[in-house]
Amino acid sequence: MAKTLKETLADLIPKLREERVSLMKGHGDFKISEVTVAQAIGGMRGVKGMVCDTSVVEPDQGLIIRGYPLLKLVDKIPEEIFWLLITGKLPTDDELKLFQKELKTYGEVPKYVWRVLKAMPKTSHPMAMLDTAILTMENESAFRKRYAEGMTRMEYWEPTLEDAMRVMGTIHTIAAGVYRIRYKKGDLIEPSKKLDWAGDFAKMLGLPPKKGQTANMMRLYLTLHCDHEGGNVSANTCHTVGSALSDAFYAVSAGLNGLAGPLHGLANQECLNWVLQTIEKFDGAPSKEQIRDYAWETLNAGKVIPGYGHAVLRVTDPRFVAFNNFGKKYLAKDPVFKTVDRVFEVVPEVLKEHGKAKNPWPNVDAGSGAILYNFGLKEFEYYTVLFSVSRSMGMLSQLVLNRALGTAITRPKSVSTEWLNNQVK
Ligand code: NMX
Ligand code: MLT
C-alpha cells in the first residue's frame, strides 16, 4: 500500500540524521570554502556556507533536482516535484494520488484571510497581498501550538510538515484570490475537489480559455520555478527565519518578501515591461538593431537589463530554455514572444561588449512573462505571485528537512570595515 508523505519521511529521516551526525563527528573540521574580502563585501557570492539537499545549481548546467537535470522534469506535475524535492525520489502513481488527496484536506483558506486581503489598499502590490495573507494564516500554525505544549526536538519536523501542507494546500487559492480581488475580476472561484494543484490554480484565476492549454502552461510554470538550491535570497531568508524555529508561515512569508525584489523574483514583471517598452517605442516587434540600441540606452542610463545575468549560472538558464521551447510550440507567431526570442539573440552580445555582467545569458525571468501575457494574464505586477506559488515548494521542503535534521540557528560572523582594513595592512 502506498505511504503518505509523512510516513515516507518518517522512514527516511533516521538515515538522514545518522548521515549528518557522522559528517559532523568524523569531518567537522574539513574545510570546504575560504572567504575573500571581495566575497564578504559582495553578497558572499560563491562562499559555500550552508547545506541544501533539495537541489543544486551548477554554473554550467543550471538547476538539478535530486540528480535530475531540470529539462528531464518538464513533463512532471508540481506535486511530483514537491515529493521529489522533499524525499529525493519521484512518487509512484499511488503515492502521488494519495498525496494529492491529502493536500486537498489542507485546502481551506480561513475566512479572516479574505477579510484582511479585502481591507488592504486598492493599490497594494500583489506580492504584499500574498505575503500578508500567508503571515495572517500563522494563526493556524500547528508548530506554534505543539511548541507551546512542549514537544521534543525530534518531533519538530512533524508539525512543520503539517504547516507546510497547509501553506502548499492554500497558497494557490490565496494567490488566485489576490488576482481576482486586486484586479476586480469578480467573485472568488472555489477550489475544485478533483483538479490537480496547477490545473486548479489556473481555473481559480479565471483566465480566458486557450485551446485547453492554460492548465498545461501553469503546470510547466509551477514546475520550473520550484527551487534553486539554498543560497538565493528567498530560500536563504526562509531558511534563516526558520532556523530561529519561527514556523512555516513566518518563514515562507519572509522568503517571499525577498522574492518581491527587482533583482530577484520581481525581475519577471520588469522584464516583460522592458520587452513591451521596445515594442511601443518602435511601433511593433523591434528589429535586432533596434533592440541593440534600446539595450545600450538602458545600460547607459545605469540600469540593468532585466532577465539577464545570474549570481551562479554561467550559461543560458535551462528554465528559460524550457519556456522558449513551450513558446516556440504554442505561440511562435506572437509578437511579444518573437521579441523575447530576438532579445535573446541580441542582449548577450551587448552585455559581453558592456563587460560588467559575469553572465550575459538569460535567466528564468527573461521568457516567462511573454507566455503569461499571451495566455491573457496581462497584469504583470502579478507575475511574481506565480513565481511565489511555485517557489513555496522549494522553501517548504527545505524547511521541513532542516527541522528534521535539527539544523542550527543561522548566525554567521560579521566583521567591521576597520577589522578588514587591519587585516589587509
Ligand atoms: N544588466 C546590466 N548589468 C548587469 C546585469 C544585467 N542584466 N547583470 C549584472 N550586471 C552588472 C551588475 O549590476 C554588476 O555591476 P556593478 O559592478 O556596477 O555593481 C556587474 O554586472 C557584476 O554583476 P554579476 O556579478 O554579474 O551579477 P550579480 O551576481 O551581482 O547579480 C543579478 C546577479 C541576477 C542580480 C544580476 O545579473 C542582475 O541584476 N540581473 C538583472 C535582474 C534579473 O534578471 N534578476 C533575476 C534573477 C533571477 N531570479 O529569478 O531571481
Ligand atoms: C532563483 O530562481 O532563485 C534565481 O535564479 C536567483 C538565484 O538562484 O540566485
Short mmCIF file of C-alpha atoms and ligand atoms in Angstrom, two decimals:
data_model
loop_
_atom_site.label_atom_id
_atom_site.label_comp_id
_atom_site.label_asym_id
_atom_site.label_seq_id
_atom_site.Cartn_x
_atom_site.Cartn_y
_atom_site.Cartn_z
CA MET A 1 0.00 0.00 0.00
CA ALA A 2 1.23 3.50 -0.83
CA LYS A 3 2.64 5.52 2.05
CA THR A 4 1.76 9.09 2.88
CA LEU A 5 4.41 11.78 2.64
CA LYS A 6 4.70 11.81 6.42
CA GLU A 7 5.21 8.03 6.56
CA THR A 8 7.78 8.22 3.76
CA LEU A 9 9.69 10.94 5.59
CA ALA A 10 9.45 9.08 8.89
CA ASP A 11 11.27 6.15 7.21
CA LEU A 12 13.87 8.44 5.69
CA ILE A 13 14.70 10.83 8.50
CA PRO A 14 16.65 8.47 10.81
CA LYS A 15 19.12 7.75 7.96
CA LEU A 16 19.50 11.45 7.20
CA ARG A 17 20.13 12.18 10.86
CA GLU A 18 22.74 9.43 11.09
CA GLU A 19 24.49 10.80 7.99
CA ARG A 20 24.58 14.29 9.47
CA VAL A 21 25.92 13.12 12.82
CA SER A 22 28.64 11.11 11.11
CA LEU A 23 29.66 14.09 8.93
CA MET A 24 29.84 16.35 11.95
CA LYS A 25 31.69 13.85 14.14
CA GLY A 26 34.02 12.46 11.51
CA HIS A 27 34.73 15.51 9.33
CA GLY A 28 33.55 18.59 11.20
CA ASP A 29 36.88 20.35 10.70
CA PHE A 30 37.20 19.64 6.98
CA LYS A 31 37.50 22.94 5.05
CA ILE A 32 35.09 23.45 2.12
CA SER A 33 35.46 27.18 1.43
CA GLU A 34 37.57 30.23 2.02
CA VAL A 35 36.29 33.81 2.08
CA THR A 36 37.94 36.76 0.40
CA VAL A 37 37.38 40.42 1.13
CA ALA A 38 35.50 40.70 -2.18
CA GLN A 39 33.13 37.91 -1.14
CA ALA A 40 32.49 39.41 2.30
CA ILE A 41 31.61 42.72 0.67
CA GLY A 42 29.97 41.21 -2.41
CA GLY A 43 26.99 39.29 -1.10
CA MET A 44 29.01 36.19 -0.09
CA ARG A 45 28.98 35.13 -3.72
CA GLY A 46 30.41 31.62 -4.11
CA VAL A 47 31.00 31.07 -0.39
CA LYS A 48 30.00 27.53 0.48
CA GLY A 49 28.47 28.08 3.90
CA MET A 50 25.18 26.22 4.08
CA VAL A 51 23.71 22.84 3.17
CA CYS A 52 20.69 22.29 0.93
CA ASP A 53 19.75 18.85 -0.38
CA THR A 54 16.62 19.65 -2.38
CA SER A 55 18.51 20.86 -5.45
CA VAL A 56 21.83 22.20 -6.72
CA VAL A 57 22.57 24.85 -9.32
CA GLU A 58 25.65 24.06 -11.37
CA PRO A 59 27.09 27.15 -13.08
CA ASP A 60 27.46 25.27 -16.39
CA GLN A 61 24.20 23.29 -16.24
CA GLY A 62 21.63 25.10 -14.14
CA LEU A 63 19.11 23.54 -11.83
CA ILE A 64 19.46 19.86 -10.94
CA ILE A 65 16.76 18.50 -8.66
CA ARG A 66 17.86 15.45 -6.69
CA GLY A 67 20.07 14.34 -9.56
CA TYR A 68 17.60 15.13 -12.37
CA PRO A 69 18.62 17.98 -14.70
CA LEU A 70 15.59 20.26 -14.89
CA LEU A 71 14.89 19.67 -18.58
CA LYS A 72 14.24 16.00 -17.79
CA LEU A 73 11.42 17.00 -15.42
CA VAL A 74 9.37 19.34 -17.60
CA ASP A 75 6.60 16.77 -18.08
CA LYS A 76 6.12 16.24 -14.36
CA ILE A 77 3.43 18.00 -12.39
CA PRO A 78 4.27 20.21 -9.39
CA GLU A 79 3.01 17.70 -6.80
CA GLU A 80 5.52 15.16 -8.15
CA ILE A 81 8.22 17.82 -7.96
CA PHE A 82 7.38 18.65 -4.34
CA TRP A 83 7.61 14.99 -3.41
CA LEU A 84 10.92 14.73 -5.25
CA LEU A 85 12.33 17.84 -3.56
CA ILE A 86 11.49 16.65 -0.09
CA THR A 87 12.07 12.89 -0.30
CA GLY A 88 14.72 12.68 -3.02
CA LYS A 89 12.61 10.33 -5.19
CA LEU A 90 9.73 10.77 -7.61
CA PRO A 91 6.49 9.38 -6.21
CA THR A 92 4.84 6.27 -7.59
CA ASP A 93 1.39 6.81 -9.13
CA ASP A 94 -0.27 5.62 -5.92
CA GLU A 95 1.88 7.84 -3.73
CA LEU A 96 1.08 10.79 -5.97
CA LYS A 97 -2.67 10.16 -5.80
CA LEU A 98 -2.56 9.79 -2.03
CA PHE A 99 -0.50 12.96 -1.68
CA GLN A 100 -2.85 14.96 -3.91
CA LYS A 101 -5.82 13.73 -1.90
CA GLU A 102 -4.15 14.64 1.37
CA LEU A 103 -3.16 18.07 0.09
CA LYS A 104 -6.82 18.83 -0.61
CA THR A 105 -7.62 18.26 3.07
CA TYR A 106 -5.43 21.29 3.86
CA GLY A 107 -7.13 23.42 1.21
CA GLU A 108 -9.47 25.60 3.24
CA VAL A 109 -8.48 29.27 3.41
CA PRO A 110 -9.70 30.78 6.70
CA LYS A 111 -12.32 33.49 6.15
CA TYR A 112 -10.26 36.07 8.09
CA VAL A 113 -7.59 35.87 5.37
CA TRP A 114 -10.05 37.12 2.76
CA ARG A 115 -11.21 39.89 5.09
CA VAL A 116 -7.61 41.06 5.56
CA LEU A 117 -6.94 40.99 1.80
CA LYS A 118 -10.10 42.91 1.01
CA ALA A 119 -9.17 45.55 3.61
CA MET A 120 -5.78 46.24 2.03
CA PRO A 121 -5.26 49.39 -0.07
CA LYS A 122 -6.56 49.03 -3.62
CA THR A 123 -3.08 49.90 -4.88
CA SER A 124 -1.23 47.26 -2.83
CA HIS A 125 1.31 45.28 -4.75
CA PRO A 126 0.02 41.71 -5.27
CA MET A 127 3.19 40.41 -3.59
CA ALA A 128 2.44 42.48 -0.47
CA MET A 129 -1.04 40.94 -0.50
CA LEU A 130 0.21 37.37 -0.88
CA ASP A 131 2.85 37.74 1.82
CA THR A 132 0.36 39.35 4.20
CA ALA A 133 -2.11 36.51 3.63
CA ILE A 134 0.50 33.84 4.39
CA LEU A 135 1.55 35.69 7.52
CA THR A 136 -2.06 36.14 8.60
CA MET A 137 -2.53 32.37 8.38
CA GLU A 138 0.13 31.95 11.06
CA ASN A 139 -2.88 31.72 13.33
CA GLU A 140 -3.26 28.14 12.04
CA SER A 141 0.28 27.02 12.84
CA ALA A 142 0.47 23.50 14.22
CA PHE A 143 4.16 24.07 15.04
CA ARG A 144 3.40 27.05 17.26
CA LYS A 145 0.74 25.07 19.19
CA ARG A 146 2.86 21.96 19.61
CA TYR A 147 5.91 24.01 20.64
CA ALA A 148 3.87 25.72 23.34
CA GLU A 149 2.73 22.27 24.53
CA GLY A 150 6.38 21.23 24.86
CA MET A 151 7.05 18.73 22.06
CA THR A 152 10.53 17.19 21.84
CA ARG A 153 13.13 18.34 19.26
CA MET A 154 12.82 15.01 17.46
CA GLU A 155 9.16 15.83 16.78
CA TYR A 156 9.72 19.33 15.35
CA TRP A 157 9.50 18.19 11.75
CA GLU A 158 6.02 16.70 12.14
CA PRO A 159 4.03 19.91 12.78
CA THR A 160 6.41 21.67 10.36
CA LEU A 161 5.26 19.25 7.68
CA GLU A 162 1.66 19.88 8.69
CA ASP A 163 2.21 23.64 8.35
CA ALA A 164 3.97 23.06 5.02
CA MET A 165 0.97 21.09 3.76
CA ARG A 166 -1.31 23.92 4.85
CA VAL A 167 0.77 26.55 3.06
CA MET A 168 1.02 24.46 -0.08
CA GLY A 169 -2.63 23.38 0.14
CA THR A 170 -3.84 27.00 0.23
CA ILE A 171 -1.23 29.20 -1.48
CA HIS A 172 -2.66 28.68 -4.98
CA THR A 173 -6.18 29.53 -3.78
CA ILE A 174 -4.91 32.62 -1.95
CA ALA A 175 -2.84 33.68 -4.97
CA ALA A 176 -5.84 33.31 -7.27
CA GLY A 177 -7.90 35.31 -4.77
CA VAL A 178 -5.26 38.05 -4.74
CA TYR A 179 -5.56 38.25 -8.52
CA ARG A 180 -9.33 38.46 -8.51
CA ILE A 181 -9.53 40.95 -5.62
CA ARG A 182 -6.67 43.20 -6.75
CA TYR A 183 -7.75 43.38 -10.38
CA LYS A 184 -11.52 43.36 -9.74
CA LYS A 185 -12.13 40.18 -11.68
CA GLY A 186 -15.40 39.35 -9.90
CA ASP A 187 -16.18 36.76 -7.22
CA LEU A 188 -13.58 34.33 -5.96
CA ILE A 189 -13.66 30.96 -7.71
CA GLU A 190 -13.89 27.99 -5.33
CA PRO A 191 -11.15 25.33 -5.40
CA SER A 192 -12.12 22.03 -7.01
CA LYS A 193 -12.08 18.64 -5.29
CA LYS A 194 -10.81 16.97 -8.45
CA LEU A 195 -8.26 19.11 -10.26
CA ASP A 196 -4.51 18.90 -9.70
CA TRP A 197 -2.72 21.82 -7.96
CA ALA A 198 -1.72 23.73 -11.10
CA GLY A 199 -4.93 22.97 -13.00
CA ASP A 200 -6.97 24.18 -10.06
CA PHE A 201 -4.88 27.33 -9.77
CA ALA A 202 -5.40 28.10 -13.48
CA LYS A 203 -9.13 27.56 -13.06
CA MET A 204 -9.36 29.76 -9.94
CA LEU A 205 -7.56 32.62 -11.70
CA GLY A 206 -10.38 32.55 -14.23
CA LEU A 207 -8.14 33.15 -17.25
CA PRO A 208 -9.71 33.14 -20.71
CA PRO A 209 -9.81 29.62 -22.21
CA LYS A 210 -6.87 29.00 -24.51
CA LYS A 211 -7.31 25.82 -26.51
CA GLY A 212 -7.18 23.77 -23.31
CA GLN A 213 -3.52 24.71 -22.78
CA THR A 214 -3.79 27.03 -19.76
CA ALA A 215 -3.52 24.25 -17.19
CA ASN A 216 -0.51 22.79 -19.03
CA MET A 217 1.16 26.17 -19.14
CA MET A 218 0.58 26.53 -15.40
CA ARG A 219 1.95 23.04 -14.69
CA LEU A 220 5.11 23.95 -16.56
CA TYR A 221 5.36 27.36 -14.91
CA LEU A 222 4.97 25.94 -11.40
CA THR A 223 7.40 23.12 -12.09
CA LEU A 224 10.13 25.36 -13.50
CA HIS A 225 10.21 27.87 -10.62
CA CYS A 226 10.07 25.33 -7.77
CA ASP A 227 13.53 25.62 -6.22
CA HIS A 228 17.03 26.98 -6.91
CA GLU A 229 19.19 25.47 -4.16
CA GLY A 230 19.60 27.19 -0.80
CA GLY A 231 21.54 30.41 -1.28
CA ASN A 232 19.16 32.55 -3.33
CA VAL A 233 17.56 35.44 -1.46
CA SER A 234 14.15 33.87 -0.82
CA ALA A 235 15.38 30.39 0.14
CA ASN A 236 18.15 31.80 2.27
CA THR A 237 15.76 34.19 4.02
CA CYS A 238 13.19 31.48 4.62
CA HIS A 239 15.95 29.27 5.99
CA THR A 240 17.34 31.96 8.28
CA VAL A 241 13.94 32.88 9.71
CA GLY A 242 13.04 29.20 10.07
CA SER A 243 16.33 28.49 11.81
CA ALA A 244 15.07 30.57 14.76
CA LEU A 245 12.23 28.00 14.94
CA SER A 246 9.80 30.54 13.56
CA ASP A 247 7.06 28.47 11.94
CA ALA A 248 6.49 27.94 8.22
CA PHE A 249 4.07 30.86 7.88
CA TYR A 250 6.63 33.33 9.24
CA ALA A 251 9.47 31.80 7.28
CA VAL A 252 7.74 31.49 3.90
CA SER A 253 6.22 34.95 4.15
CA ALA A 254 9.69 36.35 4.89
CA GLY A 255 11.22 34.45 1.97
CA LEU A 256 8.54 35.76 -0.37
CA ASN A 257 9.28 39.32 0.73
CA GLY A 258 12.76 38.74 -0.68
CA LEU A 259 11.35 37.27 -3.87
CA ALA A 260 9.47 40.56 -4.32
CA GLY A 261 12.71 42.44 -5.05
CA PRO A 262 13.50 43.51 -8.65
CA LEU A 263 16.90 41.80 -8.59
CA HIS A 264 15.20 38.53 -7.60
CA GLY A 265 11.65 37.39 -8.50
CA LEU A 266 10.26 40.77 -9.46
CA ALA A 267 12.59 40.76 -12.48
CA ASN A 268 9.87 38.88 -14.40
CA GLN A 269 7.49 41.86 -14.25
CA GLU A 270 10.36 44.22 -15.09
CA CYS A 271 11.38 42.02 -17.94
CA LEU A 272 8.07 41.93 -19.74
CA ASN A 273 7.80 45.65 -19.14
CA TRP A 274 11.15 46.12 -20.87
CA VAL A 275 10.08 43.99 -23.83
CA LEU A 276 6.76 45.83 -24.16
CA GLN A 277 8.57 49.16 -24.00
CA THR A 278 10.67 48.17 -27.01
CA ILE A 279 7.52 47.21 -28.92
CA GLU A 280 5.87 50.50 -28.02
CA LYS A 281 8.94 52.58 -28.79
CA PHE A 282 9.49 51.00 -32.20
CA ASP A 283 5.81 50.66 -33.03
CA GLY A 284 5.73 46.86 -33.33
CA ALA A 285 8.14 43.94 -32.86
CA PRO A 286 11.55 45.66 -32.98
CA SER A 287 14.40 44.64 -35.27
CA LYS A 288 17.68 43.31 -33.84
CA GLU A 289 19.29 46.70 -34.43
CA GLN A 290 16.54 48.48 -32.54
CA ILE A 291 16.81 46.03 -29.62
CA ARG A 292 20.53 46.59 -29.57
CA ASP A 293 20.04 50.38 -29.38
CA TYR A 294 17.46 50.05 -26.62
CA ALA A 295 19.71 47.69 -24.64
CA TRP A 296 22.52 50.24 -24.79
CA GLU A 297 20.14 53.03 -23.86
CA THR A 298 19.15 51.01 -20.75
CA LEU A 299 22.75 50.27 -19.79
CA ASN A 300 23.89 53.84 -20.41
CA ALA A 301 21.10 55.03 -18.11
CA GLY A 302 22.80 52.94 -15.39
CA LYS A 303 20.05 50.32 -15.31
CA VAL A 304 20.24 46.54 -15.55
CA ILE A 305 18.66 44.59 -18.38
CA PRO A 306 16.08 42.54 -16.51
CA GLY A 307 16.05 38.79 -17.11
CA TYR A 308 19.77 38.66 -17.91
CA GLY A 309 22.67 37.69 -15.68
CA HIS A 310 22.83 35.41 -12.69
CA ALA A 311 24.75 35.10 -9.46
CA VAL A 312 25.60 31.42 -10.06
CA LEU A 313 24.75 30.45 -13.64
CA ARG A 314 27.23 30.96 -16.46
CA VAL A 315 25.08 29.53 -19.26
CA THR A 316 21.54 30.09 -20.55
CA ASP A 317 19.19 29.13 -17.75
CA PRO A 318 17.50 25.78 -18.58
CA ARG A 319 14.29 27.28 -17.22
CA PHE A 320 14.50 29.91 -19.98
CA VAL A 321 15.12 27.11 -22.49
CA ALA A 322 12.02 25.23 -21.31
CA PHE A 323 9.84 28.34 -21.62
CA ASN A 324 11.33 29.12 -25.01
CA ASN A 325 10.56 25.58 -26.21
CA PHE A 326 6.98 25.94 -24.98
CA GLY A 327 6.67 29.34 -26.68
CA LYS A 328 8.01 28.00 -29.98
CA LYS A 329 5.41 25.23 -29.83
CA TYR A 330 2.34 27.25 -28.85
CA LEU A 331 2.93 30.91 -29.65
CA ALA A 332 5.60 31.12 -32.30
CA LYS A 333 3.82 33.94 -34.16
CA ASP A 334 3.08 36.07 -31.12
CA PRO A 335 4.89 39.46 -31.45
CA VAL A 336 5.80 39.58 -27.75
CA PHE A 337 7.23 36.07 -27.80
CA LYS A 338 9.05 36.84 -31.06
CA THR A 339 10.57 39.90 -29.40
CA VAL A 340 11.72 37.87 -26.39
CA ASP A 341 13.36 35.42 -28.77
CA ARG A 342 15.03 38.24 -30.68
CA VAL A 343 16.20 39.90 -27.45
CA PHE A 344 17.88 36.56 -26.66
CA GLU A 345 19.80 36.80 -29.95
CA VAL A 346 21.00 40.34 -29.20
CA VAL A 347 21.36 41.07 -25.49
CA PRO A 348 24.07 38.52 -24.58
CA GLU A 349 26.37 40.12 -27.17
CA VAL A 350 25.58 43.60 -25.83
CA LEU A 351 26.28 42.50 -22.25
CA LYS A 352 29.55 40.89 -23.31
CA GLU A 353 30.58 44.12 -25.01
CA HIS A 354 29.49 46.10 -21.93
CA GLY A 355 31.83 43.88 -19.98
CA LYS A 356 30.31 44.04 -16.49
CA ALA A 357 27.87 41.15 -16.05
CA LYS A 358 29.70 37.90 -15.33
CA ASN A 359 26.89 36.02 -17.02
CA PRO A 360 25.44 37.60 -20.18
CA TRP A 361 22.82 34.87 -20.67
CA PRO A 362 19.09 34.93 -19.92
CA ASN A 363 17.71 33.68 -16.60
CA VAL A 364 14.24 32.28 -15.90
CA ASP A 365 12.61 35.69 -15.88
CA ALA A 366 13.57 36.62 -19.43
CA GLY A 367 10.92 34.48 -21.10
CA SER A 368 8.13 33.59 -18.70
CA GLY A 369 6.26 36.91 -18.93
CA ALA A 370 5.67 36.69 -22.68
CA ILE A 371 3.92 33.37 -22.20
CA LEU A 372 1.73 34.60 -19.35
CA TYR A 373 0.86 37.69 -21.40
CA ASN A 374 -0.19 35.55 -24.32
CA PHE A 375 -2.37 33.44 -22.05
CA GLY A 376 -4.32 36.52 -21.02
CA LEU A 377 -2.51 37.34 -17.80
CA LYS A 378 -1.71 40.93 -18.66
CA GLU A 379 -1.24 42.37 -15.17
CA PHE A 380 2.50 41.95 -14.94
CA GLU A 381 2.76 43.22 -11.38
CA TYR A 382 1.14 39.88 -10.60
CA TYR A 383 3.82 37.69 -12.18
CA THR A 384 5.97 37.34 -9.07
CA VAL A 385 2.95 35.88 -7.27
CA LEU A 386 3.02 32.97 -9.72
CA PHE A 387 6.75 32.56 -9.08
CA SER A 388 5.92 32.55 -5.35
CA VAL A 389 3.30 29.82 -5.57
CA SER A 390 5.88 27.61 -7.21
CA ARG A 391 8.83 28.63 -5.02
CA SER A 392 6.85 27.84 -1.88
CA MET A 393 7.57 24.18 -2.74
CA GLY A 394 11.32 24.67 -2.51
CA MET A 395 11.18 26.79 0.62
CA LEU A 396 8.81 24.42 2.40
CA SER A 397 10.72 21.28 1.54
CA GLN A 398 13.99 22.84 2.71
CA LEU A 399 12.30 23.96 5.92
CA VAL A 400 10.87 20.52 6.76
CA LEU A 401 14.20 18.82 6.11
CA ASN A 402 16.07 21.36 8.23
CA ARG A 403 13.64 20.82 11.10
CA ALA A 404 14.09 17.07 10.80
CA LEU A 405 17.86 17.42 10.87
CA GLY A 406 17.91 19.94 13.71
CA THR A 407 19.87 22.45 11.62
CA ALA A 408 21.37 25.12 13.86
CA ILE A 409 20.17 28.69 14.10
CA THR A 410 21.86 30.78 11.38
CA ARG A 411 24.43 33.17 12.77
CA PRO A 412 27.43 33.96 10.55
CA LYS A 413 30.10 36.27 11.95
CA SER A 414 30.14 39.78 10.58
CA VAL A 415 33.29 41.92 10.65
CA SER A 416 33.74 45.66 10.60
CA THR A 417 35.41 47.67 7.84
CA GLU A 418 38.05 48.66 10.39
CA TRP A 419 38.79 44.99 11.03
CA LEU A 420 39.08 44.36 7.27
CA ASN A 421 41.44 47.31 6.88
CA ASN A 422 43.60 46.00 9.71
CA GLN A 423 43.76 42.53 8.14
CA VAL A 424 44.92 43.74 4.73
CA LYS A 425 47.55 46.21 6.05
N1 NMX B 1 22.31 44.23 -16.93
C1 NMX B 1 23.26 45.14 -16.65
N2 NMX B 1 24.24 44.96 -15.77
C2 NMX B 1 24.29 43.77 -15.16
C3 NMX B 1 23.38 42.73 -15.43
C4 NMX B 1 22.34 43.00 -16.34
N3 NMX B 1 21.38 42.11 -16.61
N4 NMX B 1 23.69 41.67 -14.68
C5 NMX B 1 24.77 42.02 -13.95
N5 NMX B 1 25.13 43.28 -14.24
C6 NMX B 1 26.18 44.09 -13.61
C7 NMX B 1 25.91 44.17 -12.11
O1 NMX B 1 24.95 45.18 -11.80
C8 NMX B 1 27.29 44.47 -11.57
O2 NMX B 1 27.55 45.83 -11.79
P1 NMX B 1 28.42 46.69 -10.73
O3 NMX B 1 29.77 46.05 -10.72
O4 NMX B 1 28.40 48.07 -11.28
O5 NMX B 1 27.71 46.56 -9.41
C9 NMX B 1 28.20 43.66 -12.51
O6 NMX B 1 27.43 43.42 -13.71
C10 NMX B 1 28.62 42.33 -11.94
O7 NMX B 1 27.46 41.61 -11.51
P2 NMX B 1 27.43 40.00 -11.56
O8 NMX B 1 28.49 39.52 -10.63
O9 NMX B 1 27.47 39.53 -12.95
O10 NMX B 1 25.95 39.71 -11.02
P3 NMX B 1 25.47 39.53 -9.51
O11 NMX B 1 25.77 38.13 -9.09
O12 NMX B 1 25.99 40.62 -8.64
O13 NMX B 1 23.92 39.75 -9.64
C11 NMX B 1 21.82 39.50 -10.75
C12 NMX B 1 23.09 38.80 -10.29
C13 NMX B 1 20.83 38.47 -11.24
C14 NMX B 1 21.19 40.26 -9.57
C15 NMX B 1 22.19 40.49 -11.90
O14 NMX B 1 22.70 39.76 -13.00
C16 NMX B 1 21.02 41.36 -12.34
O15 NMX B 1 20.80 42.41 -11.72
N6 NMX B 1 20.28 40.93 -13.39
C17 NMX B 1 19.09 41.65 -13.83
C18 NMX B 1 17.94 41.38 -12.88
C19 NMX B 1 17.45 39.95 -13.01
O16 NMX B 1 17.26 39.45 -14.09
N7 NMX B 1 17.20 39.33 -11.86
C20 NMX B 1 16.58 37.99 -11.86
C21 NMX B 1 17.45 36.91 -11.24
C22 NMX B 1 16.78 35.58 -11.36
N8 NMX B 1 15.68 35.43 -10.44
O17 NMX B 1 14.72 34.89 -10.84
O18 NMX B 1 15.72 35.75 -9.27
C1 MLT B 2 16.19 31.87 -8.36
O1 MLT B 2 15.48 31.14 -9.05
O2 MLT B 2 16.12 31.85 -7.12
C2 MLT B 2 17.06 32.85 -9.05
O3 MLT B 2 17.53 32.36 -10.26
C3 MLT B 2 18.08 33.51 -8.20
C4 MLT B 2 19.21 32.67 -7.68
O4 MLT B 2 19.30 31.46 -7.85
O5 MLT B 2 20.09 33.32 -7.07
#
